[in-house]
Tab-separated table of C-alpha atoms and ligand atoms in Angstrom:
chain	number	residue	atom	x	y	z
A	1	MET	CA	61.706	170.910	160.039
A	2	TYR	CA	61.948	170.268	156.261
A	3	VAL	CA	62.147	173.383	154.005
A	4	SER	CA	62.561	173.579	150.249
A	5	ARG	CA	63.320	175.963	147.585
A	6	PRO	CA	62.694	175.617	143.761
A	7	LEU	CA	65.461	175.013	141.450
A	8	ASP	CA	66.032	175.514	137.622
A	9	SER	CA	67.228	172.360	136.091
A	10	LEU	CA	67.197	170.716	132.699
A	11	VAL	CA	66.040	167.395	134.255
A	12	THR	CA	62.766	166.613	132.646
A	13	LYS	CA	60.826	166.764	135.881
A	14	PRO	CA	60.424	169.762	138.207
A	15	VAL	CA	63.210	169.482	141.024
A	16	VAL	CA	63.445	171.288	144.372
A	17	GLN	CA	66.198	171.521	147.000
A	18	VAL	CA	65.381	170.170	150.465
A	19	GLN	CA	66.818	170.966	153.684
A	20	CYS	CA	66.424	169.581	157.120
A	21	THR	CA	66.900	172.130	159.676
A	22	GLY	CA	69.090	171.125	162.771
A	23	PRO	CA	69.115	167.304	162.402
A	24	ASP	CA	70.875	167.009	165.760
A	25	TRP	CA	70.269	163.100	165.707
A	26	VAL	CA	72.879	162.736	163.039
A	27	PRO	CA	76.190	162.103	164.621
A	28	LEU	CA	78.213	164.737	162.815
A	29	LYS	CA	78.279	168.325	164.008
A	30	GLN	CA	78.437	170.932	161.196
A	31	ASP	CA	76.294	173.785	159.943
A	32	TRP	CA	73.424	171.975	158.357
A	33	SER	CA	72.080	175.021	156.795
A	34	GLN	CA	74.535	174.641	154.118
A	35	ARG	CA	73.189	171.226	153.105
A	36	TRP	CA	70.584	171.136	150.535
A	37	CYS	CA	69.555	167.921	148.629
A	38	THR	CA	68.114	168.313	145.087
A	39	LEU	CA	65.026	166.090	144.670
A	40	PRO	CA	61.802	165.682	142.489
A	41	ASP	CA	59.242	168.087	143.632
A	42	GLY	CA	57.087	165.356	144.925
A	43	TYR	CA	59.332	165.277	147.974
A	44	ILE	CA	57.994	168.335	149.566
A	45	GLY	CA	54.919	168.537	151.612
A	46	ASP	CA	53.837	165.515	153.603
A	47	TYR	CA	56.394	163.278	152.060
A	48	ALA	CA	59.815	164.507	153.598
A	49	GLU	CA	58.107	163.956	157.137
A	50	ARG	CA	56.723	160.503	156.107
A	51	ILE	CA	60.356	159.454	155.361
A	52	GLY	CA	61.837	161.185	158.590
A	53	ALA	CA	59.228	159.588	160.810
A	54	PHE	CA	59.515	156.084	159.269
A	55	GLU	CA	59.516	153.574	161.890
A	56	THR	CA	62.488	151.253	161.800
A	57	ARG	CA	63.066	147.656	163.496
A	58	GLU	CA	65.914	146.470	165.422
A	59	SER	CA	66.963	144.031	162.695
A	60	ASP	CA	66.726	146.624	159.697
A	61	VAL	CA	69.786	147.191	157.427
A	62	PHE	CA	69.759	150.028	155.296
A	63	VAL	CA	71.882	150.223	151.941
A	64	VAL	CA	72.397	153.864	151.366
A	65	THR	CA	74.344	155.389	148.330
A	66	PHE	CA	74.454	158.185	145.884
A	67	MET	CA	72.795	156.725	142.758
A	68	LYS	CA	74.789	154.729	140.359
A	69	SER	CA	77.327	153.756	142.966
A	70	GLY	CA	76.747	149.911	142.957
A	71	THR	CA	73.619	150.030	145.039
A	72	THR	CA	71.997	146.963	143.409
A	73	TRP	CA	75.212	144.916	143.520
A	74	MET	CA	75.568	145.639	147.240
A	75	GLN	CA	71.888	144.781	147.701
A	76	GLU	CA	72.427	141.265	146.275
A	77	LEU	CA	75.501	140.773	148.420
A	78	ALA	CA	73.833	141.959	151.669
A	79	TRP	CA	70.529	140.220	151.003
A	80	LEU	CA	72.424	136.764	150.414
A	81	LEU	CA	74.482	137.275	153.670
A	82	LEU	CA	71.248	138.061	155.640
A	83	ASN	CA	69.288	135.207	154.145
A	84	ASP	CA	71.636	132.477	154.512
A	85	LEU	CA	72.831	132.454	150.787
A	86	ASP	CA	69.183	131.709	149.669
A	87	PHE	CA	70.327	131.633	145.909
A	88	GLU	CA	67.080	130.048	144.827
A	89	ARG	CA	64.970	133.048	146.036
A	90	ALA	CA	67.677	135.518	144.626
A	91	LYS	CA	67.284	133.607	141.196
A	92	SER	CA	63.568	133.787	141.284
A	93	GLU	CA	62.763	137.433	142.371
A	94	TYR	CA	64.179	140.907	141.444
A	95	PRO	CA	66.315	142.654	144.117
A	96	PHE	CA	63.715	145.459	143.936
A	97	TYR	CA	61.011	143.350	145.565
A	98	ARG	CA	63.440	141.527	148.033
A	99	SER	CA	65.027	144.943	149.086
A	100	PRO	CA	62.471	147.702	148.834
A	101	PHE	CA	63.553	151.339	147.826
A	102	LEU	CA	62.319	153.649	150.569
A	103	GLU	CA	61.575	156.782	148.539
A	104	TYR	CA	60.652	154.973	145.372
A	105	SER	CA	57.380	156.732	144.805
A	106	VAL	CA	59.046	160.028	144.831
A	107	THR	CA	61.367	159.197	141.909
A	108	ASN	CA	58.686	157.191	140.046
A	109	PRO	CA	55.353	158.512	141.211
A	110	ASP	CA	53.502	156.679	138.375
A	111	GLY	CA	54.717	153.323	139.314
A	112	GLY	CA	51.972	152.391	141.493
A	113	ILE	CA	54.247	151.312	144.370
A	114	ASP	CA	54.775	153.087	147.653
A	115	GLY	CA	58.282	152.423	148.943
A	116	ILE	CA	57.232	153.292	152.498
A	117	ASP	CA	54.244	151.023	152.417
A	118	LYS	CA	56.151	148.225	150.945
A	119	CYS	CA	58.737	148.424	153.752
A	120	ASN	CA	56.114	148.419	156.324
A	121	GLU	CA	54.432	145.258	154.883
A	122	MET	CA	57.623	143.303	154.962
A	123	THR	CA	57.774	140.350	157.251
A	124	ASP	CA	61.400	139.280	156.614
A	125	SER	CA	63.458	138.785	159.650
A	126	SER	CA	65.866	141.312	158.543
A	127	ARG	CA	64.498	144.094	156.077
A	128	LEU	CA	67.281	145.305	153.669
A	129	ILE	CA	66.088	148.833	152.649
A	130	LYS	CA	67.571	150.808	150.014
A	131	SER	CA	67.726	154.692	149.849
A	132	HIS	CA	69.683	157.344	148.040
A	133	LEU	CA	68.831	160.022	150.539
A	134	PRO	CA	71.625	162.044	152.385
A	135	ALA	CA	72.249	161.431	156.066
A	136	GLN	CA	70.116	164.232	157.282
A	137	LEU	CA	67.008	163.353	155.213
A	138	LEU	CA	67.006	159.644	156.210
A	139	PRO	CA	64.492	158.305	158.730
A	140	ARG	CA	65.405	159.827	162.139
A	141	GLN	CA	65.188	156.540	163.942
A	142	ILE	CA	68.210	155.191	161.931
A	143	TRP	CA	70.316	157.387	163.939
A	144	LYS	CA	68.478	157.612	167.017
A	145	GLN	CA	68.319	153.744	167.276
A	146	SER	CA	71.697	153.065	165.637
A	147	ARG	CA	70.298	151.011	162.802
A	148	LYS	CA	72.803	149.319	160.616
A	149	ILE	CA	73.799	151.259	157.424
A	150	ILE	CA	75.809	149.902	154.594
A	151	TYR	CA	77.137	153.091	152.570
A	152	VAL	CA	78.626	152.403	149.188
A	153	ALA	CA	80.647	155.293	147.458
A	154	ARG	CA	81.864	155.359	143.798
A	155	ASN	CA	84.181	157.786	142.225
A	156	PRO	CA	82.554	160.869	140.840
A	157	LYS	CA	83.662	160.608	137.252
A	158	ASP	CA	82.132	157.100	136.870
A	159	VAL	CA	79.163	158.115	138.684
A	160	VAL	CA	78.765	161.045	136.240
A	161	VAL	CA	78.923	158.629	133.225
A	162	SER	CA	76.762	155.992	134.700
A	163	SER	CA	74.016	158.405	135.843
A	164	TYR	CA	74.190	160.133	132.450
A	165	HIS	CA	73.282	156.908	130.831
A	166	GLN	CA	70.672	156.182	133.341
A	167	MET	CA	68.950	159.498	133.109
A	168	ILE	CA	68.902	159.343	129.322
A	169	GLY	CA	67.465	155.705	129.532
A	170	LEU	CA	64.779	156.819	131.837
A	171	LEU	CA	63.870	159.782	129.739
A	172	ARG	CA	64.904	162.115	132.427
A	173	TRP	CA	67.538	164.099	130.185
A	174	GLU	CA	67.481	165.313	126.789
A	175	ALA	CA	70.469	167.619	126.643
A	176	GLY	CA	74.126	166.482	125.971
A	177	LEU	CA	76.926	165.214	128.258
A	178	ASP	CA	78.432	168.613	128.629
A	179	GLU	CA	75.231	170.010	130.147
A	180	PHE	CA	74.991	167.116	132.289
A	181	VAL	CA	78.591	167.465	133.670
A	182	ASP	CA	77.604	171.044	134.652
A	183	HIS	CA	74.418	170.039	136.042
A	184	PHE	CA	76.168	167.313	138.148
A	185	ILE	CA	78.844	169.553	139.561
A	186	GLY	CA	76.314	172.323	139.955
A	187	ASP	CA	74.128	170.029	142.320
A	188	LYS	CA	71.284	170.254	139.841
A	189	ILE	CA	70.516	166.482	139.370
A	190	PHE	CA	68.657	164.201	141.822
A	191	TYR	CA	70.205	163.570	145.198
A	192	ALA	CA	72.996	166.037	144.560
A	193	SER	CA	75.172	167.327	146.136
A	194	TYR	CA	77.395	164.202	145.248
A	195	TRP	CA	80.165	165.392	147.394
A	196	GLU	CA	78.127	166.397	150.448
A	197	HIS	CA	76.422	163.000	150.233
A	198	ILE	CA	79.831	161.145	150.245
A	199	ILE	CA	81.792	163.282	152.628
A	200	ASP	CA	79.186	163.057	155.428
A	201	PHE	CA	79.208	159.439	155.360
A	202	TYR	CA	83.096	159.272	154.894
A	203	ARG	CA	83.354	161.337	158.129
A	204	MET	CA	81.008	158.952	159.901
A	205	ARG	CA	82.712	155.754	158.639
A	206	ASN	CA	83.901	154.771	162.105
A	207	GLU	CA	80.390	154.852	163.711
A	208	LYS	CA	79.695	151.431	164.894
A	209	ASN	CA	76.343	151.227	162.846
A	210	VAL	CA	78.030	152.335	159.594
A	211	PHE	CA	79.892	150.162	157.041
A	212	PHE	CA	81.438	152.476	154.651
A	213	VAL	CA	82.769	150.874	151.345
A	214	THR	CA	83.506	151.858	147.731
A	215	TYR	CA	82.584	150.433	144.530
A	216	GLU	CA	86.267	150.362	143.688
A	217	GLU	CA	87.116	148.176	146.746
A	218	MET	CA	84.241	145.832	145.631
A	219	SER	CA	85.758	145.596	142.189
A	220	ARG	CA	89.335	145.198	143.573
A	221	ASP	CA	88.785	142.548	146.213
A	222	LEU	CA	85.160	141.499	146.604
A	223	GLU	CA	86.123	138.475	148.816
A	224	ASP	CA	87.518	140.849	151.491
A	225	VAL	CA	84.414	143.066	151.389
A	226	VAL	CA	82.264	139.979	151.795
A	227	LYS	CA	84.335	138.907	154.853
A	228	ARG	CA	84.164	142.309	156.482
A	229	LEU	CA	80.422	142.796	155.625
A	230	SER	CA	79.641	139.439	156.953
A	231	ARG	CA	81.289	140.413	160.321
A	232	PHE	CA	79.442	143.791	160.371
A	233	LEU	CA	76.070	141.926	159.783
A	234	ASP	CA	76.940	139.358	162.526
A	235	CYS	CA	76.412	136.540	159.740
A	236	LYS	CA	78.344	133.273	160.122
A	237	ASP	CA	81.586	132.690	158.332
A	238	LEU	CA	81.405	131.233	154.860
A	239	SER	CA	83.125	128.073	153.957
A	240	GLY	CA	85.497	128.120	150.924
A	241	SER	CA	82.886	126.704	148.712
A	242	GLU	CA	80.099	129.060	149.806
A	243	MET	CA	82.506	131.976	149.213
A	244	GLU	CA	83.145	130.664	145.669
A	245	LYS	CA	79.562	130.240	144.851
A	246	LEU	CA	78.787	133.777	146.214
A	247	LEU	CA	81.515	135.464	144.190
A	248	ASN	CA	80.579	133.732	141.065
A	249	PHE	CA	76.891	134.649	141.693
A	250	LEU	CA	77.761	138.258	142.260
A	251	SER	CA	79.950	138.527	139.139
A	252	PHE	CA	78.786	141.185	136.631
A	253	GLU	CA	78.598	138.696	133.787
A	254	ASN	CA	76.413	136.296	135.917
A	255	LEU	CA	74.024	138.863	137.262
A	256	LYS	CA	73.694	140.622	133.789
A	257	GLY	CA	73.004	137.286	132.097
A	258	SER	CA	70.451	136.157	134.752
A	259	LYS	CA	66.623	136.850	134.421
A	260	PHE	CA	66.307	138.266	137.983
A	261	GLY	CA	69.777	139.423	138.767
A	262	ASN	CA	69.556	142.002	136.050
A	263	PRO	CA	66.874	144.540	136.919
A	264	THR	CA	66.489	145.816	133.323
A	265	SER	CA	63.336	144.049	132.378
A	266	ASN	CA	61.703	144.934	135.662
A	267	ILE	CA	62.557	148.614	135.166
A	268	LYS	CA	61.193	148.629	131.709
A	269	LYS	CA	58.109	147.002	132.965
A	270	LEU	CA	57.613	149.681	135.751
A	271	ARG	CA	58.522	152.766	133.701
A	272	LYS	CA	58.963	154.348	130.282
A	273	THR	CA	62.657	153.782	129.009
A	274	THR	CA	64.457	154.190	125.795
A	275	ASN	CA	64.522	150.862	123.636
A	276	ASP	CA	68.017	150.264	124.219
A	277	PHE	CA	68.090	150.994	128.000
A	278	ASN	CA	70.165	148.387	129.975
A	279	PHE	CA	70.835	148.862	133.699
A	280	MET	CA	73.877	146.649	133.606
A	281	ARG	CA	75.851	148.762	131.524
A	282	ARG	CA	79.722	148.257	131.756
A	283	GLY	CA	80.352	147.391	135.373
A	284	ILE	CA	83.782	148.564	135.457
A	285	VAL	CA	86.077	151.090	137.381
A	286	GLY	CA	87.263	153.828	135.026
A	287	SER	CA	84.564	153.872	132.248
A	288	TYR	CA	84.955	157.464	132.305
A	289	LYS	CA	88.283	157.283	130.682
A	290	ASP	CA	86.841	156.600	127.397
A	291	GLU	CA	83.558	158.353	127.883
A	292	LEU	CA	84.492	161.720	129.209
A	293	SER	CA	86.315	164.214	127.257
A	294	PRO	CA	89.772	165.326	128.772
A	295	GLU	CA	87.986	168.833	129.482
A	296	GLN	CA	85.147	167.282	131.052
A	297	GLN	CA	87.450	164.999	133.243
A	298	ASP	CA	89.439	168.159	134.225
A	299	LYS	CA	86.312	170.039	135.148
A	300	ILE	CA	85.127	167.369	137.547
A	301	ASP	CA	88.730	166.939	139.028
A	302	LYS	CA	89.040	170.652	139.664
A	303	TRP	CA	85.635	170.685	141.371
A	304	THR	CA	86.475	167.655	143.441
A	305	GLN	CA	89.898	169.117	144.449
A	306	SER	CA	88.304	172.543	145.514
A	307	TYR	CA	85.361	170.583	147.521
A	308	LEU	CA	87.834	168.320	149.247
A	309	LYS	CA	90.403	170.986	150.154
A	310	GLU	CA	88.160	172.103	153.057
A	311	TYR	CA	88.295	168.469	154.522
A	312	GLY	CA	92.046	168.100	154.029
A	313	ILE	CA	91.734	164.835	151.938
A	314	GLN	CA	92.045	163.811	148.475
A	315	GLU	CA	89.846	161.700	146.174
A	316	SER	CA	92.422	158.725	146.288
A	317	ASP	CA	92.158	158.753	150.154
A	318	ILE	CA	88.460	157.601	149.636
A	319	PHE	CA	88.739	155.426	146.534
A	320	GLY	CA	92.356	154.544	146.159
A	321	SER	CA	94.263	154.851	142.885
A	322	PHE	CA	92.724	153.330	139.828
B	401	LIG	P1	77.663	151.181	135.000
B	401	LIG	O1	76.764	152.076	134.327
B	401	LIG	O2	79.106	152.003	135.170
B	401	LIG	O3	77.981	149.892	134.238
B	401	LIG	P2	73.309	151.339	140.935
B	401	LIG	O4	72.914	149.978	141.368
B	401	LIG	O5	73.692	152.084	142.215
B	401	LIG	O6	72.300	151.929	140.188
B	401	LIG	O7	74.669	151.269	140.188
B	401	LIG	C1	74.662	150.691	138.846
B	401	LIG	C2	75.983	150.541	138.367
B	401	LIG	O8	76.698	149.336	139.071
B	401	LIG	C3	76.167	150.198	136.900
B	401	LIG	O9	77.410	150.666	136.555
B	401	LIG	C4	76.032	148.653	136.759
B	401	LIG	O10	76.535	148.165	135.714
B	401	LIG	C5	77.185	148.468	138.079
B	401	LIG	N1	76.827	147.109	138.492
B	401	LIG	C6	75.740	146.401	138.789
B	401	LIG	N2	75.945	145.181	139.101
B	401	LIG	C7	77.351	144.865	139.105
B	401	LIG	C8	78.274	143.833	139.459
B	401	LIG	N3	77.839	142.647	139.659
B	401	LIG	N4	79.560	144.082	139.220
B	401	LIG	C9	80.169	145.319	138.929
B	401	LIG	N5	79.338	146.228	138.635
B	401	LIG	C10	77.992	146.289	138.710
């Protein structure tokens, strides 16, 4: 059911491409033999099946993203909504422990934490589980039992910049930005293909168990996203003062400056990083504008246009203009 093939990549860990053959539980009909996902080589063997067979619960909520798309920001928001705005706990425990990362042990096998076990051990009334896996590799029960999925997408040029810094910080990338751009658009970094990941969820955005939102929307009007998400999660309406408190809590400045809202020190504790690694980097839309050269931007834009042509949409249909 899960097959893999080796892939040459400059990522400082062996990578493979993984395919799920015929995932007819995903509500999207297409030729799945064209969908490969680049992952650390630890994903093959029993691991893919452990994830595929993961037992979900009725109250589970999954936060699914391509990496560096605002996952942690959304985890804080969704966790607070699901936990009756328990700011005290949010201020005293990293999101990583309140909202486990399903396939963590494959991206960080030396971390001593098995993401699947961590999820299984959770007794929370609603588990909020993070994953970066594409639709076809997610636990099958998510689709078969219609578990709630919050999907956050972010524009590709900002994801390139943010993931480049992350990969350098986590000692996964030693080459330059030019090579990274080529690897990104060549589907040679973890979780790629970026566009396949996004487009499959974009096309499923009207499924009743899918809440599709963009980092750009969250940056533009977080209050509106909170209201829509709250309805999706069947949470109570927030009063004006609760909303104000929540928006202040979720601001980049507040989370960056807070001990447990900023995951940097926890990441540094769990894995090797560069000294100057900082997870909360810039937190803006458009950081590519002064970090990618015009040639790099052009290359990514052309790749995007040629990919999206097949689906008859443009990047701005998903992310708006910015
Ligand atoms: P930058 O590297 O562009 O700053 P993820 O959680 O998926 O890894 O995404 C990380 C990105 O989300 C980083 O982007 C990070 O700064 C940004 N981010 C985290 N919290 C944020 C917040 N409260 N507001 C805006 N951006 C945030």
